[in-house]
Short mmCIF file of C-alpha atoms in Angstrom, two decimals:
data_model
loop_
_atom_site.label_atom_id
_atom_site.label_comp_id
_atom_site.label_asym_id
_atom_site.label_seq_id
_atom_site.Cartn_x
_atom_site.Cartn_y
_atom_site.Cartn_z
CA MET C 1 -9.04 17.09 17.80
CA TRP C 2 -5.97 17.91 15.69
CA CYS C 3 -5.80 16.44 12.24
CA GLY C 4 -2.70 16.33 10.01
CA VAL C 5 -1.38 14.42 7.08
CA LEU C 6 2.26 13.02 6.63
CA ARG C 7 2.83 13.00 2.86
CA LYS C 8 5.51 10.83 1.27
CA GLN C 9 7.55 14.00 0.41
CA VAL C 10 8.37 14.37 4.07
CA PHE C 11 10.05 11.06 4.60
CA PRO C 12 13.15 11.59 2.39
CA TYR C 13 14.30 14.43 4.58
CA THR C 14 15.70 12.69 7.67
CA GLU C 15 16.07 15.79 9.98
CA THR C 16 12.57 16.92 9.10
CA VAL C 17 10.85 13.68 9.70
CA ASN C 18 12.83 12.89 12.82
CA THR C 19 11.89 16.27 14.31
CA PHE C 20 8.21 16.05 13.36
CA ALA C 21 7.92 12.37 14.44
CA THR C 22 9.64 13.20 17.90
CA LEU C 23 7.25 16.11 18.33
CA LEU C 24 4.19 13.71 17.86
CA ARG C 25 5.60 11.35 20.33
CA SER C 26 6.31 14.01 22.94
CA TRP C 27 2.59 15.11 22.64
CA HIS C 28 1.63 11.40 23.38
CA GLU C 29 4.00 11.30 26.42
CA GLU C 30 2.52 14.58 27.71
CA SER C 31 -1.11 13.17 27.47
CA LYS C 32 0.02 10.64 30.19
CA LYS C 33 0.88 13.18 32.75
CA MET C 34 -0.86 16.49 32.30
CA GLU C 35 -4.58 16.90 32.57
CA ILE C 36 -4.99 19.22 29.52
CA TRP C 37 -2.99 16.99 27.24
CA LYS C 38 -5.15 14.07 28.16
CA LYS C 39 -7.80 15.65 25.87
CA LEU C 40 -5.53 15.14 22.91
CA ARG C 41 -6.37 12.35 20.55
CA MET C 42 -4.15 11.55 17.72
CA VAL C 43 -4.70 9.24 14.66
CA LEU C 44 -1.80 8.59 12.54
CA LEU C 45 -2.82 7.25 9.07
CA TYR C 46 0.23 6.57 6.88
CA SER C 47 1.40 4.60 4.03
CA THR C 48 5.09 5.04 3.27
CA LYS C 49 7.64 3.38 0.82
CA ILE C 50 10.43 4.73 2.87
CA TYR C 51 11.74 3.18 6.07
CA VAL C 52 12.15 5.69 8.84
CA LYS C 53 14.41 4.62 11.74
CA LEU C 54 13.71 6.33 15.10
CA PRO C 55 14.80 5.44 18.62
CA ASP C 56 11.93 3.53 20.30
CA LYS C 57 11.36 6.30 22.77
CA GLN C 58 11.01 8.87 19.99
CA SER C 59 8.86 7.09 17.51
CA PRO C 60 5.12 7.75 17.35
CA PHE C 61 4.70 4.51 15.34
CA ASN C 62 5.16 2.07 18.17
CA VAL C 63 2.56 3.53 20.66
CA GLY C 64 -1.09 3.40 20.73
CA VAL C 65 -3.33 0.80 19.09
CA PRO C 66 -2.02 -0.22 15.52
CA VAL C 67 -4.78 -1.09 12.98
CA ASP C 68 -3.56 -2.58 9.73
CA LEU C 69 -5.93 -2.31 6.70
CA THR C 70 -6.31 -5.80 5.36
CA GLU C 71 -7.53 -7.01 1.93
CA PHE C 72 -11.18 -7.47 1.15
CA ASN C 73 -12.35 -11.10 1.06
CA SER C 74 -14.75 -12.18 -1.64
CA LYS C 75 -17.86 -11.39 0.27
CA ALA C 76 -16.71 -7.89 0.89
CA VAL C 77 -15.97 -7.54 -2.79
CA GLN C 78 -19.33 -8.67 -3.75
CA ASP C 79 -20.81 -6.17 -1.30
CA LEU C 80 -18.96 -3.45 -2.84
CA ALA C 81 -20.04 -4.48 -6.31
CA VAL C 82 -23.77 -4.24 -5.14
CA ARG C 83 -23.12 -0.76 -3.81
CA HIS C 84 -21.87 0.31 -7.15
CA GLN C 85 -25.06 -1.31 -8.63
CA LEU C 86 -22.98 -3.81 -10.64
CA LYS C 87 -24.40 -7.29 -11.21
CA LEU C 88 -21.22 -9.40 -11.16
CA THR C 89 -21.33 -13.14 -10.87
CA GLU C 90 -19.51 -15.18 -8.38
CA ASN C 91 -17.13 -16.37 -11.19
CA GLN C 92 -16.50 -12.71 -12.34
CA ILE C 93 -15.71 -11.76 -8.68
CA ASN C 94 -13.23 -14.63 -8.54
CA GLN C 95 -11.68 -13.68 -11.79
CA LEU C 96 -11.14 -10.07 -10.74
CA MET C 97 -9.75 -11.10 -7.35
CA THR C 98 -7.28 -13.61 -9.09
CA ILE C 99 -5.86 -10.42 -10.76
CA ILE C 100 -5.84 -7.78 -8.13
CA GLY C 101 -6.54 -9.74 -4.88
CA GLY C 102 -8.61 -7.84 -2.51
CA PHE C 103 -6.83 -4.65 -2.37
CA PRO C 104 -9.40 -1.92 -1.41
CA TYR C 105 -7.98 0.75 -3.91
CA LEU C 106 -7.60 -1.59 -6.75
CA VAL C 107 -11.15 -2.99 -6.23
CA ARG C 108 -12.73 0.37 -5.84
CA LEU C 109 -11.08 1.71 -8.97
CA ALA C 110 -12.34 -1.20 -10.98
CA PHE C 111 -15.89 -0.73 -9.78
CA TYR C 112 -15.89 2.94 -10.26
CA ARG C 113 -14.79 2.57 -13.93
CA LEU C 114 -17.26 -0.25 -14.48
CA ALA C 115 -20.14 1.59 -12.87
CA ARG C 116 -19.37 4.61 -15.10
CA GLN C 117 -19.36 2.28 -18.14
CA GLU C 118 -16.01 3.50 -19.09
CA ILE C 119 -14.79 0.03 -19.63
CA SER C 120 -16.26 -3.56 -19.94
CA PHE C 121 -15.42 -6.16 -17.63
CA GLU C 122 -13.76 -8.20 -20.27
CA GLN C 123 -11.64 -5.28 -21.21
CA LEU C 124 -10.66 -4.64 -17.63
CA LEU C 125 -9.37 -8.11 -17.28
CA THR C 126 -7.35 -8.16 -20.51
CA THR C 127 -5.82 -4.70 -20.11
CA ALA C 128 -5.28 -4.60 -16.31
CA SER C 129 -1.45 -5.12 -16.41
CA ARG C 130 -0.92 -2.81 -19.40
CA ASP C 131 0.07 0.70 -19.33
CA ASP C 132 -3.07 1.72 -21.19
CA GLY C 133 -5.22 -0.14 -18.65
CA ILE C 134 -7.02 1.41 -15.71
CA TYR C 135 -4.14 0.75 -13.33
CA GLY C 136 -1.49 2.13 -15.77
CA HIS C 137 -1.00 5.41 -13.80
CA TYR C 138 -0.91 3.68 -10.50
CA LEU C 139 1.61 1.08 -11.69
CA ARG C 140 3.77 3.57 -13.45
CA ASN C 141 4.03 5.65 -10.17
CA HIS C 142 5.25 2.37 -8.37
CA TRP C 143 7.88 1.76 -11.20
CA ALA C 144 9.06 5.52 -10.92
CA ASP C 145 9.49 5.19 -7.10
CA LEU C 146 11.55 1.96 -7.57
CA GLN C 147 13.95 3.90 -9.78
CA ASP C 148 14.75 6.16 -6.83
CA ASN C 149 15.75 3.17 -4.66
CA ILE C 150 18.16 0.79 -6.37
CA GLU C 151 18.47 -1.61 -3.36
CA LEU C 152 14.65 -1.93 -3.29
CA LYS C 153 14.47 -2.35 -7.13
CA ILE C 154 16.89 -5.16 -7.11
CA ALA C 155 15.32 -7.03 -4.34
CA PHE C 156 11.79 -6.51 -5.89
CA LYS C 157 13.03 -7.78 -9.19
CA GLU C 158 14.24 -10.95 -7.43
CA VAL C 159 10.79 -11.48 -6.08
CA ILE C 160 9.01 -10.77 -9.42
CA MET C 161 11.22 -12.87 -11.47
CA SER C 162 11.19 -15.94 -9.15
CA ASP C 163 8.68 -18.60 -9.37
CA ASN C 164 9.15 -19.36 -5.76
CA PRO C 165 9.03 -17.26 -2.56
CA VAL C 166 12.09 -15.23 -1.75
CA LYS C 167 13.74 -14.62 1.67
CA PHE C 168 15.75 -11.33 2.52
CA GLU C 169 17.25 -9.92 5.51
CA GLN C 170 14.63 -8.26 7.88
CA ILE C 171 15.27 -4.65 6.97
CA VAL C 172 14.93 -5.26 3.28
CA GLU C 173 11.75 -7.22 3.77
CA PHE C 174 10.39 -4.36 5.87
CA LYS C 175 11.02 -1.89 3.00
CA LEU C 176 9.44 -4.15 0.44
CA LEU C 177 6.33 -4.96 2.45
CA ALA C 178 5.92 -1.12 3.01
CA THR C 179 5.45 -0.74 -0.66
CA SER C 180 2.49 -3.13 -0.70
CA LEU C 181 3.78 -4.76 -3.84
CA VAL C 182 4.82 -7.96 -1.99
CA LYS C 183 3.33 -10.06 0.79
CA TYR C 184 4.39 -13.05 2.98
CA GLU C 185 4.00 -16.55 1.99
CA GLY C 186 5.39 -18.32 5.12
CA ASN C 187 8.51 -16.64 5.97
CA SER C 188 9.35 -15.45 2.58
CA LEU C 189 7.91 -12.88 -0.06
CA ILE C 190 5.84 -13.24 -3.31
CA PRO C 191 4.20 -10.64 -5.46
CA SER C 192 1.03 -9.26 -3.67
CA CYS C 193 -1.11 -10.16 -6.69
CA HIS C 194 -1.01 -11.18 -10.30
CA LEU C 195 -1.31 -7.58 -11.51
CA TYR C 196 2.05 -6.81 -9.96
CA ARG C 197 3.70 -9.92 -11.24
CA ASP C 198 2.60 -9.49 -14.75
CA TYR C 199 3.17 -5.78 -15.00
CA PHE C 200 6.66 -5.69 -13.42
CA ARG C 201 7.89 -8.87 -14.79
CA GLU C 202 7.48 -7.31 -18.31
CA LYS C 203 9.35 -4.23 -17.05
CA PHE C 204 12.25 -6.19 -15.87
CA LEU C 205 12.75 -8.23 -18.93
#
């Protein structure tokens, strides 16, 4: 099995990413007709903030079995808390999920810091959306990425500053959804969680 990683630095370079993505797709096509290529198994794990447009027959992202990583539900969050040897009440789990939803990375980071006793649960809640909170570095990286894409920044600001879901043309929605900062409510977009709403609303003021 061959294993590789597409890092976000690849995607800004159109020619490079087009060539590499087309290569992966060609391997997939070869596996359909040549015996030796049938032994090939590819798993593409990617998270990108940049939309890459490829012809359908050249893209490796529209074949195979797609698996989307979804948010944890309250039961999964409670189970993860137990695995970190944290004794959190149902109310505390709900309080945390009100702020960060069920995003695996955000939940894992919270429990890691709590388990190491680097922060109290009350401090976590009150500082979550601040630059000096445990998510500060993560949030600043998102903010820096937005500075590099004015179209996305303007659209995201509209979502953050609105008290109602916002509708965009399809390509803009695709780009916003790829950041994980927004999600669908019906056919329109809202901030993915209170953490993003609170942090970025302050930035846009």
